[in-house]
mmCIF file with all atom_site columns, C-alpha atoms in Angstrom:
data_model
loop_
_atom_site.group_PDB
_atom_site.id
_atom_site.type_symbol
_atom_site.label_atom_id
_atom_site.label_alt_id
_atom_site.label_comp_id
_atom_site.label_asym_id
_atom_site.label_entity_id
_atom_site.label_seq_id
_atom_site.pdbx_PDB_ins_code
_atom_site.Cartn_x
_atom_site.Cartn_y
_atom_site.Cartn_z
_atom_site.occupancy
_atom_site.B_iso_or_equiv
_atom_site.pdbx_formal_charge
_atom_site.auth_seq_id
_atom_site.auth_comp_id
_atom_site.auth_asym_id
_atom_site.auth_atom_id
_atom_site.pdbx_PDB_model_num
ATOM 1   C CA . UNK A 1 1   ? 4.649   -20.009 -3.145  1.00 0.00 ? 1285 UNK A CA 1
ATOM 2   C CA . UNK A 1 2   ? 5.069   -18.084 -0.293  1.00 0.00 ? 1286 UNK A CA 1
ATOM 3   C CA . UNK A 1 3   ? 7.564   -15.859 -2.038  1.00 0.00 ? 1287 UNK A CA 1
ATOM 4   C CA . UNK A 1 4   ? 5.134   -15.301 -4.930  1.00 0.00 ? 1288 UNK A CA 1
ATOM 5   C CA . UNK A 1 5   ? 2.524   -14.215 -2.562  1.00 0.00 ? 1289 UNK A CA 1
ATOM 6   C CA . UNK A 1 6   ? 4.663   -11.899 -0.723  1.00 0.00 ? 1290 UNK A CA 1
ATOM 7   C CA . UNK A 1 7   ? 5.616   -10.192 -4.136  1.00 0.00 ? 1291 UNK A CA 1
ATOM 8   C CA . UNK A 1 8   ? 1.914   -9.994  -4.901  1.00 0.00 ? 1292 UNK A CA 1
ATOM 9   C CA . UNK A 1 9   ? 0.987   -8.551  -1.755  1.00 0.00 ? 1293 UNK A CA 1
ATOM 10  C CA . UNK A 1 10  ? 3.981   -5.963  -2.086  1.00 0.00 ? 1294 UNK A CA 1
ATOM 11  C CA . UNK A 1 11  ? 2.700   -4.969  -5.285  1.00 0.00 ? 1295 UNK A CA 1
ATOM 12  C CA . UNK A 1 12  ? -0.909  -4.383  -4.065  1.00 0.00 ? 1296 UNK A CA 1
ATOM 13  C CA . UNK A 1 13  ? 0.792   -2.115  -1.032  1.00 0.00 ? 1297 UNK A CA 1
ATOM 14  C CA . UNK A 1 14  ? 2.963   -0.205  -3.208  1.00 0.00 ? 1298 UNK A CA 1
ATOM 15  C CA . UNK A 1 15  ? -0.061  0.836   -5.261  1.00 0.00 ? 1299 UNK A CA 1
ATOM 16  C CA . UNK A 1 16  ? -2.330  1.613   -2.010  1.00 0.00 ? 1300 UNK A CA 1
ATOM 17  C CA . UNK A 1 17  ? -0.854  4.804   -0.910  1.00 0.00 ? 1301 UNK A CA 1
ATOM 18  C CA . UNK A 1 18  ? -2.993  7.849   -2.109  1.00 0.00 ? 1302 UNK A CA 1
ATOM 19  C CA . UNK A 1 19  ? -0.802  9.750   -4.506  1.00 0.00 ? 1303 UNK A CA 1
ATOM 20  C CA . UNK A 1 20  ? -1.239  11.737  -8.147  1.00 0.00 ? 1304 UNK A CA 1
ATOM 21  C CA . UNK A 1 21  ? -1.990  8.352   -9.801  1.00 0.00 ? 1305 UNK A CA 1
ATOM 22  C CA . UNK A 1 22  ? -4.922  7.263   -7.506  1.00 0.00 ? 1306 UNK A CA 1
ATOM 23  C CA . UNK A 1 23  ? -6.543  10.667  -7.320  1.00 0.00 ? 1307 UNK A CA 1
ATOM 24  C CA . UNK A 1 24  ? -6.240  11.047  -11.156 1.00 0.00 ? 1308 UNK A CA 1
ATOM 25  C CA . UNK A 1 25  ? -8.034  7.492   -11.383 1.00 0.00 ? 1309 UNK A CA 1
ATOM 26  C CA . UNK A 1 26  ? -10.668 8.625   -8.991  1.00 0.00 ? 1310 UNK A CA 1
ATOM 27  C CA . UNK A 1 27  ? -11.175 11.882  -10.884 1.00 0.00 ? 1311 UNK A CA 1
ATOM 28  C CA . UNK A 1 28  ? -11.363 9.963   -14.251 1.00 0.00 ? 1312 UNK A CA 1
ATOM 29  C CA . UNK A 1 29  ? -13.533 7.184   -13.338 1.00 0.00 ? 1313 UNK A CA 1
ATOM 30  C CA . UNK A 1 30  ? -16.348 9.314   -11.860 1.00 0.00 ? 1314 UNK A CA 1
ATOM 31  C CA . UNK A 1 31  ? -16.246 11.715  -14.776 1.00 0.00 ? 1315 UNK A CA 1
ATOM 32  C CA . UNK A 1 32  ? -15.484 9.224   -17.762 1.00 0.00 ? 1316 UNK A CA 1
ATOM 33  C CA . UNK A 1 33  ? -16.165 5.689   -16.439 1.00 0.00 ? 1317 UNK A CA 1
ATOM 34  C CA . UNK A 1 34  ? -13.965 2.379   -15.780 1.00 0.00 ? 1318 UNK A CA 1
ATOM 35  C CA . UNK A 1 35  ? -11.862 2.429   -18.959 1.00 0.00 ? 1319 UNK A CA 1
ATOM 36  C CA . UNK A 1 36  ? -10.657 5.774   -18.661 1.00 0.00 ? 1320 UNK A CA 1
ATOM 37  C CA . UNK A 1 37  ? -9.637  5.358   -14.871 1.00 0.00 ? 1321 UNK A CA 1
ATOM 38  C CA . UNK A 1 38  ? -7.778  1.863   -15.595 1.00 0.00 ? 1322 UNK A CA 1
ATOM 39  C CA . UNK A 1 39  ? -5.953  3.422   -18.616 1.00 0.00 ? 1323 UNK A CA 1
ATOM 40  C CA . UNK A 1 40  ? -4.681  6.049   -16.169 1.00 0.00 ? 1324 UNK A CA 1
ATOM 41  C CA . UNK A 1 41  ? -3.323  3.407   -13.822 1.00 0.00 ? 1325 UNK A CA 1
ATOM 42  C CA . UNK A 1 42  ? -1.950  1.254   -16.914 1.00 0.00 ? 1326 UNK A CA 1
ATOM 43  C CA . UNK A 1 43  ? 0.095   4.653   -18.011 1.00 0.00 ? 1327 UNK A CA 1
ATOM 44  C CA . UNK A 1 44  ? 1.444   4.763   -14.245 1.00 0.00 ? 1328 UNK A CA 1
ATOM 45  C CA . UNK A 1 45  ? 2.437   1.223   -14.474 1.00 0.00 ? 1329 UNK A CA 1
ATOM 46  C CA . UNK A 1 46  ? 4.363   1.406   -17.867 1.00 0.00 ? 1330 UNK A CA 1
ATOM 47  C CA . UNK A 1 47  ? 6.249   4.174   -16.020 1.00 0.00 ? 1331 UNK A CA 1
ATOM 48  C CA . UNK A 1 48  ? 6.892   1.920   -13.274 1.00 0.00 ? 1332 UNK A CA 1
ATOM 49  C CA . UNK A 1 49  ? 8.131   -1.040  -15.520 1.00 0.00 ? 1333 UNK A CA 1
ATOM 50  C CA . UNK A 1 50  ? 10.462  1.528   -17.288 1.00 0.00 ? 1334 UNK A CA 1
ATOM 51  C CA . UNK A 1 51  ? 11.868  2.658   -13.898 1.00 0.00 ? 1335 UNK A CA 1
ATOM 52  C CA . UNK A 1 52  ? 12.229  -0.855  -12.719 1.00 0.00 ? 1336 UNK A CA 1
ATOM 53  C CA . UNK A 1 53  ? 14.099  -1.845  -15.971 1.00 0.00 ? 1337 UNK A CA 1
ATOM 54  C CA . UNK A 1 54  ? 16.469  1.020   -15.124 1.00 0.00 ? 1338 UNK A CA 1
ATOM 55  C CA . UNK A 1 55  ? 17.104  -0.134  -11.742 1.00 0.00 ? 1339 UNK A CA 1
ATOM 56  C CA . UNK A 1 56  ? 17.606  -3.666  -12.856 1.00 0.00 ? 1340 UNK A CA 1
ATOM 57  C CA . UNK A 1 57  ? 20.276  -2.536  -15.361 1.00 0.00 ? 1341 UNK A CA 1
ATOM 58  C CA . UNK A 1 58  ? 21.840  0.160   -13.093 1.00 0.00 ? 1342 UNK A CA 1
ATOM 59  C CA . UNK A 1 59  ? 21.036  2.976   -15.290 1.00 0.00 ? 1343 UNK A CA 1
ATOM 60  C CA . UNK A 1 60  ? 18.605  4.953   -13.025 1.00 0.00 ? 1344 UNK A CA 1
ATOM 61  C CA . UNK A 1 61  ? 21.248  6.907   -11.516 1.00 0.00 ? 1345 UNK A CA 1
ATOM 62  C CA . UNK A 1 62  ? 21.478  9.595   -14.210 1.00 0.00 ? 1346 UNK A CA 1
ATOM 63  C CA . UNK A 1 63  ? 17.924  10.592  -13.263 1.00 0.00 ? 1347 UNK A CA 1
ATOM 64  C CA . UNK A 1 64  ? 18.923  11.151  -9.424  1.00 0.00 ? 1348 UNK A CA 1
ATOM 65  C CA . UNK A 1 65  ? 21.338  13.829  -10.622 1.00 0.00 ? 1349 UNK A CA 1
ATOM 66  C CA . UNK A 1 66  ? 20.670  17.365  -9.359  1.00 0.00 ? 1350 UNK A CA 1
ATOM 67  C CA . UNK A 1 67  ? 19.794  18.761  -13.046 1.00 0.00 ? 1351 UNK A CA 1
ATOM 68  C CA . UNK A 1 68  ? 17.437  15.938  -13.936 1.00 0.00 ? 1352 UNK A CA 1
ATOM 69  C CA . UNK A 1 69  ? 15.733  15.883  -10.348 1.00 0.00 ? 1353 UNK A CA 1
ATOM 70  C CA . UNK A 1 70  ? 15.052  19.655  -10.715 1.00 0.00 ? 1354 UNK A CA 1
ATOM 71  C CA . UNK A 1 71  ? 13.775  19.201  -14.146 1.00 0.00 ? 1355 UNK A CA 1
ATOM 72  C CA . UNK A 1 72  ? 11.410  16.585  -13.169 1.00 0.00 ? 1356 UNK A CA 1
ATOM 73  C CA . UNK A 1 73  ? 10.208  18.395  -10.127 1.00 0.00 ? 1357 UNK A CA 1
ATOM 74  C CA . UNK A 1 74  ? 9.497   21.379  -12.497 1.00 0.00 ? 1358 UNK A CA 1
ATOM 75  C CA . UNK A 1 75  ? 7.754   19.211  -15.348 1.00 0.00 ? 1359 UNK A CA 1
ATOM 76  C CA . UNK A 1 76  ? 5.846   17.161  -12.621 1.00 0.00 ? 1360 UNK A CA 1
ATOM 77  C CA . UNK A 1 77  ? 4.464   20.342  -11.086 1.00 0.00 ? 1361 UNK A CA 1
ATOM 78  C CA . UNK A 1 78  ? 3.415   21.638  -14.302 1.00 0.00 ? 1362 UNK A CA 1
ATOM 79  C CA . UNK A 1 79  ? 1.739   18.624  -15.176 1.00 0.00 ? 1363 UNK A CA 1
ATOM 80  C CA . UNK A 1 80  ? -0.194  18.023  -11.977 1.00 0.00 ? 1364 UNK A CA 1
ATOM 81  C CA . UNK A 1 81  ? -1.173  21.714  -11.566 1.00 0.00 ? 1365 UNK A CA 1
ATOM 82  C CA . UNK A 1 82  ? -2.499  21.389  -15.057 1.00 0.00 ? 1366 UNK A CA 1
ATOM 83  C CA . UNK A 1 83  ? -4.405  18.162  -14.615 1.00 0.00 ? 1367 UNK A CA 1
ATOM 84  C CA . UNK A 1 84  ? -5.828  19.464  -11.120 1.00 0.00 ? 1368 UNK A CA 1
ATOM 85  C CA . UNK A 1 85  ? -7.124  22.723  -12.783 1.00 0.00 ? 1369 UNK A CA 1
ATOM 86  C CA . UNK A 1 86  ? -8.486  20.831  -15.793 1.00 0.00 ? 1370 UNK A CA 1
ATOM 87  C CA . UNK A 1 87  ? -10.594 18.664  -13.251 1.00 0.00 ? 1371 UNK A CA 1
ATOM 88  C CA . UNK A 1 88  ? -12.102 21.494  -11.290 1.00 0.00 ? 1372 UNK A CA 1
ATOM 89  C CA . UNK A 1 89  ? -12.843 23.336  -14.483 1.00 0.00 ? 1373 UNK A CA 1
ATOM 90  C CA . UNK A 1 90  ? -14.619 19.869  -15.704 1.00 0.00 ? 1374 UNK A CA 1
ATOM 91  C CA . UNK A 1 91  ? -16.394 19.447  -12.658 1.00 0.00 ? 1375 UNK A CA 1
ATOM 92  C CA . UNK A 1 92  ? -19.487 20.750  -13.558 1.00 0.00 ? 1376 UNK A CA 1
ATOM 93  C CA . UNK A 1 93  ? -19.691 18.632  -16.661 1.00 0.00 ? 1377 UNK A CA 1
ATOM 94  C CA . UNK A 1 94  ? -19.785 15.428  -14.906 1.00 0.00 ? 1378 UNK A CA 1
ATOM 95  C CA . UNK A 1 95  ? -23.623 15.220  -14.796 1.00 0.00 ? 1379 UNK A CA 1
ATOM 96  C CA . UNK A 1 96  ? -23.761 14.531  -18.638 1.00 0.00 ? 1380 UNK A CA 1
ATOM 97  C CA . UNK A 1 97  ? -23.186 10.859  -19.852 1.00 0.00 ? 1381 UNK A CA 1
ATOM 98  C CA . UNK A 1 98  ? -21.816 12.114  -22.951 1.00 0.00 ? 1382 UNK A CA 1
ATOM 99  C CA . UNK A 1 99  ? -18.730 13.879  -21.145 1.00 0.00 ? 1383 UNK A CA 1
ATOM 100 C CA . UNK A 1 100 ? -17.212 10.455  -20.750 1.00 0.00 ? 1384 UNK A CA 1
ATOM 101 C CA . UNK A 1 101 ? -16.366 10.309  -24.315 1.00 0.00 ? 1385 UNK A CA 1
ATOM 102 C CA . UNK A 1 102 ? -14.835 13.994  -24.149 1.00 0.00 ? 1386 UNK A CA 1
ATOM 103 C CA . UNK A 1 103 ? -11.398 12.823  -23.741 1.00 0.00 ? 1387 UNK A CA 1
ATOM 104 C CA . UNK A 1 104 ? -9.760  9.813   -25.686 1.00 0.00 ? 1388 UNK A CA 1
ATOM 105 C CA . UNK A 1 105 ? -8.515  6.916   -24.221 1.00 0.00 ? 1389 UNK A CA 1
ATOM 106 C CA . UNK A 1 106 ? -4.837  7.396   -25.380 1.00 0.00 ? 1390 UNK A CA 1
ATOM 107 C CA . UNK A 1 107 ? -5.188  10.910  -23.540 1.00 0.00 ? 1391 UNK A CA 1
ATOM 108 C CA . UNK A 1 108 ? -6.011  9.194   -20.225 1.00 0.00 ? 1392 UNK A CA 1
ATOM 109 C CA . UNK A 1 109 ? -3.265  6.618   -20.570 1.00 0.00 ? 1393 UNK A CA 1
ATOM 110 C CA . UNK A 1 110 ? -0.463  9.155   -21.504 1.00 0.00 ? 1394 UNK A CA 1
ATOM 111 C CA . UNK A 1 111 ? -1.589  11.410  -18.563 1.00 0.00 ? 1395 UNK A CA 1
ATOM 112 C CA . UNK A 1 112 ? -0.913  8.575   -16.326 1.00 0.00 ? 1396 UNK A CA 1
ATOM 113 C CA . UNK A 1 113 ? 2.369   7.774   -17.785 1.00 0.00 ? 1397 UNK A CA 1
ATOM 114 C CA . UNK A 1 114 ? 3.565   11.535  -17.726 1.00 0.00 ? 1398 UNK A CA 1
ATOM 115 C CA . UNK A 1 115 ? 2.295   11.846  -13.912 1.00 0.00 ? 1399 UNK A CA 1
ATOM 116 C CA . UNK A 1 116 ? 4.416   8.859   -12.883 1.00 0.00 ? 1400 UNK A CA 1
ATOM 117 C CA . UNK A 1 117 ? 7.431   8.894   -15.113 1.00 0.00 ? 1401 UNK A CA 1
ATOM 118 C CA . UNK A 1 118 ? 8.139   12.768  -14.129 1.00 0.00 ? 1402 UNK A CA 1
ATOM 119 C CA . UNK A 1 119 ? 7.870   12.166  -10.335 1.00 0.00 ? 1403 UNK A CA 1
ATOM 120 C CA . UNK A 1 120 ? 11.068  12.116  -8.724  1.00 0.00 ? 1404 UNK A CA 1
ATOM 121 C CA . UNK A 1 121 ? 9.293   10.541  -5.843  1.00 0.00 ? 1405 UNK A CA 1
ATOM 122 C CA . UNK A 1 122 ? 8.304   7.633   -8.002  1.00 0.00 ? 1406 UNK A CA 1
ATOM 123 C CA . UNK A 1 123 ? 12.079  7.199   -8.938  1.00 0.00 ? 1407 UNK A CA 1
ATOM 124 C CA . UNK A 1 124 ? 13.435  7.502   -5.655  1.00 0.00 ? 1408 UNK A CA 1
ATOM 125 C CA . UNK A 1 125 ? 10.586  5.215   -4.178  1.00 0.00 ? 1409 UNK A CA 1
ATOM 126 C CA . UNK A 1 126 ? 11.311  2.676   -6.678  1.00 0.00 ? 1410 UNK A CA 1
ATOM 127 C CA . UNK A 1 127 ? 14.954  2.964   -6.189  1.00 0.00 ? 1411 UNK A CA 1
ATOM 128 C CA . UNK A 1 128 ? 14.838  2.625   -2.429  1.00 0.00 ? 1412 UNK A CA 1
ATOM 129 C CA . UNK A 1 129 ? 11.977  -0.071  -2.367  1.00 0.00 ? 1413 UNK A CA 1
ATOM 130 C CA . UNK A 1 130 ? 12.708  -2.271  -5.681  1.00 0.00 ? 1414 UNK A CA 1
ATOM 131 C CA . UNK A 1 131 ? 16.487  -1.492  -5.442  1.00 0.00 ? 1415 UNK A CA 1
ATOM 132 C CA . UNK A 1 132 ? 16.537  -3.179  -2.103  1.00 0.00 ? 1416 UNK A CA 1
ATOM 133 C CA . UNK A 1 133 ? 14.242  -5.979  -2.828  1.00 0.00 ? 1417 UNK A CA 1
ATOM 134 C CA . UNK A 1 134 ? 16.216  -6.810  -6.020  1.00 0.00 ? 1418 UNK A CA 1
ATOM 135 C CA . UNK A 1 135 ? 19.781  -6.985  -4.203  1.00 0.00 ? 1419 UNK A CA 1
ATOM 136 C CA . UNK A 1 136 ? 18.199  -9.404  -1.701  1.00 0.00 ? 1420 UNK A CA 1
ATOM 137 C CA . UNK A 1 137 ? 16.368  -11.478 -4.345  1.00 0.00 ? 1421 UNK A CA 1
ATOM 138 C CA . UNK A 1 138 ? 19.330  -11.497 -6.582  1.00 0.00 ? 1422 UNK A CA 1
ATOM 139 C CA . UNK A 1 139 ? 21.409  -12.866 -3.777  1.00 0.00 ? 1423 UNK A CA 1
ATOM 140 C CA . UNK A 1 140 ? 19.319  -15.877 -3.105  1.00 0.00 ? 1424 UNK A CA 1
ATOM 141 C CA . UNK A 1 141 ? 17.443  -16.750 -6.565  1.00 0.00 ? 1425 UNK A CA 1
ATOM 142 C CA . UNK A 1 142 ? 18.760  -16.938 -10.189 1.00 0.00 ? 1426 UNK A CA 1
ATOM 143 C CA . UNK A 1 143 ? 17.540  -14.253 -12.799 1.00 0.00 ? 1427 UNK A CA 1
ATOM 144 C CA . UNK A 1 144 ? 14.624  -16.140 -13.959 1.00 0.00 ? 1428 UNK A CA 1
ATOM 145 C CA . UNK A 1 145 ? 13.129  -16.165 -10.653 1.00 0.00 ? 1429 UNK A CA 1
ATOM 146 C CA . UNK A 1 146 ? 13.812  -12.492 -10.109 1.00 0.00 ? 1430 UNK A CA 1
ATOM 147 C CA . UNK A 1 147 ? 11.852  -11.756 -13.224 1.00 0.00 ? 1431 UNK A CA 1
ATOM 148 C CA . UNK A 1 148 ? 8.972   -14.108 -12.174 1.00 0.00 ? 1432 UNK A CA 1
ATOM 149 C CA . UNK A 1 149 ? 8.824   -12.557 -8.778  1.00 0.00 ? 1433 UNK A CA 1
ATOM 150 C CA . UNK A 1 150 ? 8.923   -8.996  -10.400 1.00 0.00 ? 1434 UNK A CA 1
ATOM 151 C CA . UNK A 1 151 ? 6.202   -9.990  -12.785 1.00 0.00 ? 1435 UNK A CA 1
ATOM 152 C CA . UNK A 1 152 ? 4.239   -10.787 -9.760  1.00 0.00 ? 1436 UNK A CA 1
ATOM 153 C CA . UNK A 1 153 ? 4.719   -7.707  -8.251  1.00 0.00 ? 1437 UNK A CA 1
ATOM 154 C CA . UNK A 1 154 ? 3.053   -6.035  -11.258 1.00 0.00 ? 1438 UNK A CA 1
ATOM 155 C CA . UNK A 1 155 ? 0.229   -8.505  -11.088 1.00 0.00 ? 1439 UNK A CA 1
ATOM 156 C CA . UNK A 1 156 ? -0.379  -7.036  -7.514  1.00 0.00 ? 1440 UNK A CA 1
ATOM 157 C CA . UNK A 1 157 ? -0.262  -3.350  -9.181  1.00 0.00 ? 1441 UNK A CA 1
ATOM 158 C CA . UNK A 1 158 ? -2.755  -4.562  -11.845 1.00 0.00 ? 1442 UNK A CA 1
ATOM 159 C CA . UNK A 1 159 ? -5.190  -5.751  -9.617  1.00 0.00 ? 1443 UNK A CA 1
ATOM 160 C CA . UNK A 1 160 ? -5.172  -2.526  -7.504  1.00 0.00 ? 1444 UNK A CA 1
ATOM 161 C CA . UNK A 1 161 ? -5.700  -0.670  -10.515 1.00 0.00 ? 1445 UNK A CA 1
ATOM 162 C CA . UNK A 1 162 ? -8.562  -2.714  -11.708 1.00 0.00 ? 1446 UNK A CA 1
ATOM 163 C CA . UNK A 1 163 ? -10.030 -2.225  -7.988  1.00 0.00 ? 1447 UNK A CA 1
ATOM 164 C CA . UNK A 1 164 ? -9.552  1.742   -8.214  1.00 0.00 ? 1448 UNK A CA 1
ATOM 165 C CA . UNK A 1 165 ? -10.992 2.045   -11.560 1.00 0.00 ? 1449 UNK A CA 1
ATOM 166 C CA . UNK A 1 166 ? -13.874 -0.239  -10.602 1.00 0.00 ? 1450 UNK A CA 1
ATOM 167 C CA . UNK A 1 167 ? -14.411 1.694   -7.496  1.00 0.00 ? 1451 UNK A CA 1
ATOM 168 C CA . UNK A 1 168 ? -14.318 5.136   -9.239  1.00 0.00 ? 1452 UNK A CA 1
ATOM 169 C CA . UNK A 1 169 ? -16.670 3.988   -11.717 1.00 0.00 ? 1453 UNK A CA 1
ATOM 170 C CA . UNK A 1 170 ? -19.171 2.390   -9.161  1.00 0.00 ? 1454 UNK A CA 1
ATOM 171 C CA . UNK A 1 171 ? -19.093 6.033   -7.540  1.00 0.00 ? 1455 UNK A CA 1
ATOM 172 C CA . UNK A 1 172 ? -20.584 7.375   -10.697 1.00 0.00 ? 1456 UNK A CA 1
ATOM 173 C CA . UNK A 1 173 ? -23.540 5.027   -10.712 1.00 0.00 ? 1457 UNK A CA 1
ATOM 174 C CA . UNK A 1 174 ? -24.589 5.137   -7.225  1.00 0.00 ? 1458 UNK A CA 1
ATOM 175 C CA . UNK A 1 175 ? -23.739 8.661   -5.945  1.00 0.00 ? 1459 UNK A CA 1
ATOM 176 C CA . UNK A 1 176 ? -25.913 11.903  -6.363  1.00 0.00 ? 1460 UNK A CA 1
ATOM 177 C CA . UNK A 1 177 ? -24.409 14.408  -8.835  1.00 0.00 ? 1461 UNK A CA 1
ATOM 178 C CA . UNK A 1 178 ? -23.548 16.762  -5.762  1.00 0.00 ? 1462 UNK A CA 1
ATOM 179 C CA . UNK A 1 179 ? -21.504 14.004  -4.161  1.00 0.00 ? 1463 UNK A CA 1
ATOM 180 C CA . UNK A 1 180 ? -19.854 13.155  -7.286  1.00 0.00 ? 1464 UNK A CA 1
ATOM 181 C CA . UNK A 1 181 ? -18.890 17.014  -7.832  1.00 0.00 ? 1465 UNK A CA 1
ATOM 182 C CA . UNK A 1 182 ? -17.520 16.947  -4.214  1.00 0.00 ? 1466 UNK A CA 1
ATOM 183 C CA . UNK A 1 183 ? -15.339 14.033  -5.071  1.00 0.00 ? 1467 UNK A CA 1
ATOM 184 C CA . UNK A 1 184 ? -13.936 15.526  -8.298  1.00 0.00 ? 1468 UNK A CA 1
ATOM 185 C CA . UNK A 1 185 ? -13.102 18.886  -6.673  1.00 0.00 ? 1469 UNK A CA 1
ATOM 186 C CA . UNK A 1 186 ? -11.389 16.705  -3.840  1.00 0.00 ? 1470 UNK A CA 1
ATOM 187 C CA . UNK A 1 187 ? -9.389  14.877  -6.519  1.00 0.00 ? 1471 UNK A CA 1
ATOM 188 C CA . UNK A 1 188 ? -8.492  18.041  -8.515  1.00 0.00 ? 1472 UNK A CA 1
ATOM 189 C CA . UNK A 1 189 ? -7.365  19.685  -5.362  1.00 0.00 ? 1473 UNK A CA 1
ATOM 190 C CA . UNK A 1 190 ? -5.319  16.670  -4.449  1.00 0.00 ? 1474 UNK A CA 1
ATOM 191 C CA . UNK A 1 191 ? -3.633  16.764  -7.640  1.00 0.00 ? 1475 UNK A CA 1
ATOM 192 C CA . UNK A 1 192 ? -2.939  20.354  -7.483  1.00 0.00 ? 1476 UNK A CA 1
ATOM 193 C CA . UNK A 1 193 ? -1.483  19.992  -3.923  1.00 0.00 ? 1477 UNK A CA 1
ATOM 194 C CA . UNK A 1 194 ? 0.822   17.323  -5.027  1.00 0.00 ? 1478 UNK A CA 1
ATOM 195 C CA . UNK A 1 195 ? 1.857   19.862  -7.935  1.00 0.00 ? 1479 UNK A CA 1
ATOM 196 C CA . UNK A 1 196 ? 2.508   22.655  -5.563  1.00 0.00 ? 1480 UNK A CA 1
ATOM 197 C CA . UNK A 1 197 ? 4.650   20.058  -3.527  1.00 0.00 ? 1481 UNK A CA 1
ATOM 198 C CA . UNK A 1 198 ? 6.576   19.326  -6.492  1.00 0.00 ? 1482 UNK A CA 1
ATOM 199 C CA . UNK A 1 199 ? 7.016   23.014  -7.064  1.00 0.00 ? 1483 UNK A CA 1
ATOM 200 C CA . UNK A 1 200 ? 8.343   23.770  -3.937  1.00 0.00 ? 1484 UNK A CA 1
ATOM 201 C CA . UNK A 1 201 ? 10.612  20.906  -4.140  1.00 0.00 ? 1485 UNK A CA 1
ATOM 202 C CA . UNK A 1 202 ? 12.037  22.419  -7.567  1.00 0.00 ? 1486 UNK A CA 1
ATOM 203 C CA . UNK A 1 203 ? 12.351  25.745  -5.914  1.00 0.00 ? 1487 UNK A CA 1
ATOM 204 C CA . UNK A 1 204 ? 14.482  24.499  -2.897  1.00 0.00 ? 1488 UNK A CA 1
ATOM 205 C CA . UNK A 1 205 ? 16.595  22.526  -5.554  1.00 0.00 ? 1489 UNK A CA 1
ATOM 206 C CA . UNK A 1 206 ? 17.306  25.659  -7.557  1.00 0.00 ? 1490 UNK A CA 1
ATOM 207 C CA . UNK A 1 207 ? 18.123  27.576  -4.426  1.00 0.00 ? 1491 UNK A CA 1
ATOM 208 C CA . UNK A 1 208 ? 20.236  24.836  -2.775  1.00 0.00 ? 1492 UNK A CA 1
#
């Protein structure tokens, strides 16, 4: 039970740091409500599942080659700059309730997935964190227990996604339009900032 709880807390702690996915969830939540924000998180979690499967079967190393890392930096830069700019452009529309349905649920899910799966930071993060946890867990437990504990980690991630989506949609209900606009601008600028960071990484990789 202690091990299950520790993996649950690991999932929560891995999701908590502010990054592109959390910024995008906040932006979607205040503009379009709980479901859109939650689906951004679910898209990001699907990307995490794919990365963890690749790590589990030892197939993730091709993603850490110089060519793939540079490609992912560039693609991630484009996606985040686009999402951040779109957030800033749509800032003035958050006052209208009808704006919630201006974007399909599938687009919210896909944007979260693309943001997570094209981020070398996510790849290296999971490779470092989950890779070391996996090595330690396999040395002690059998495969069934490893899958169970990994599942508990994702329960923690799911709990964080629900909490973030609930928080973002609650902001929409109780804050003034001006406050919502400020949060939307901060979220958009955050995404643009992450995109520029990815772009600088790609530039250094190309020159290096």
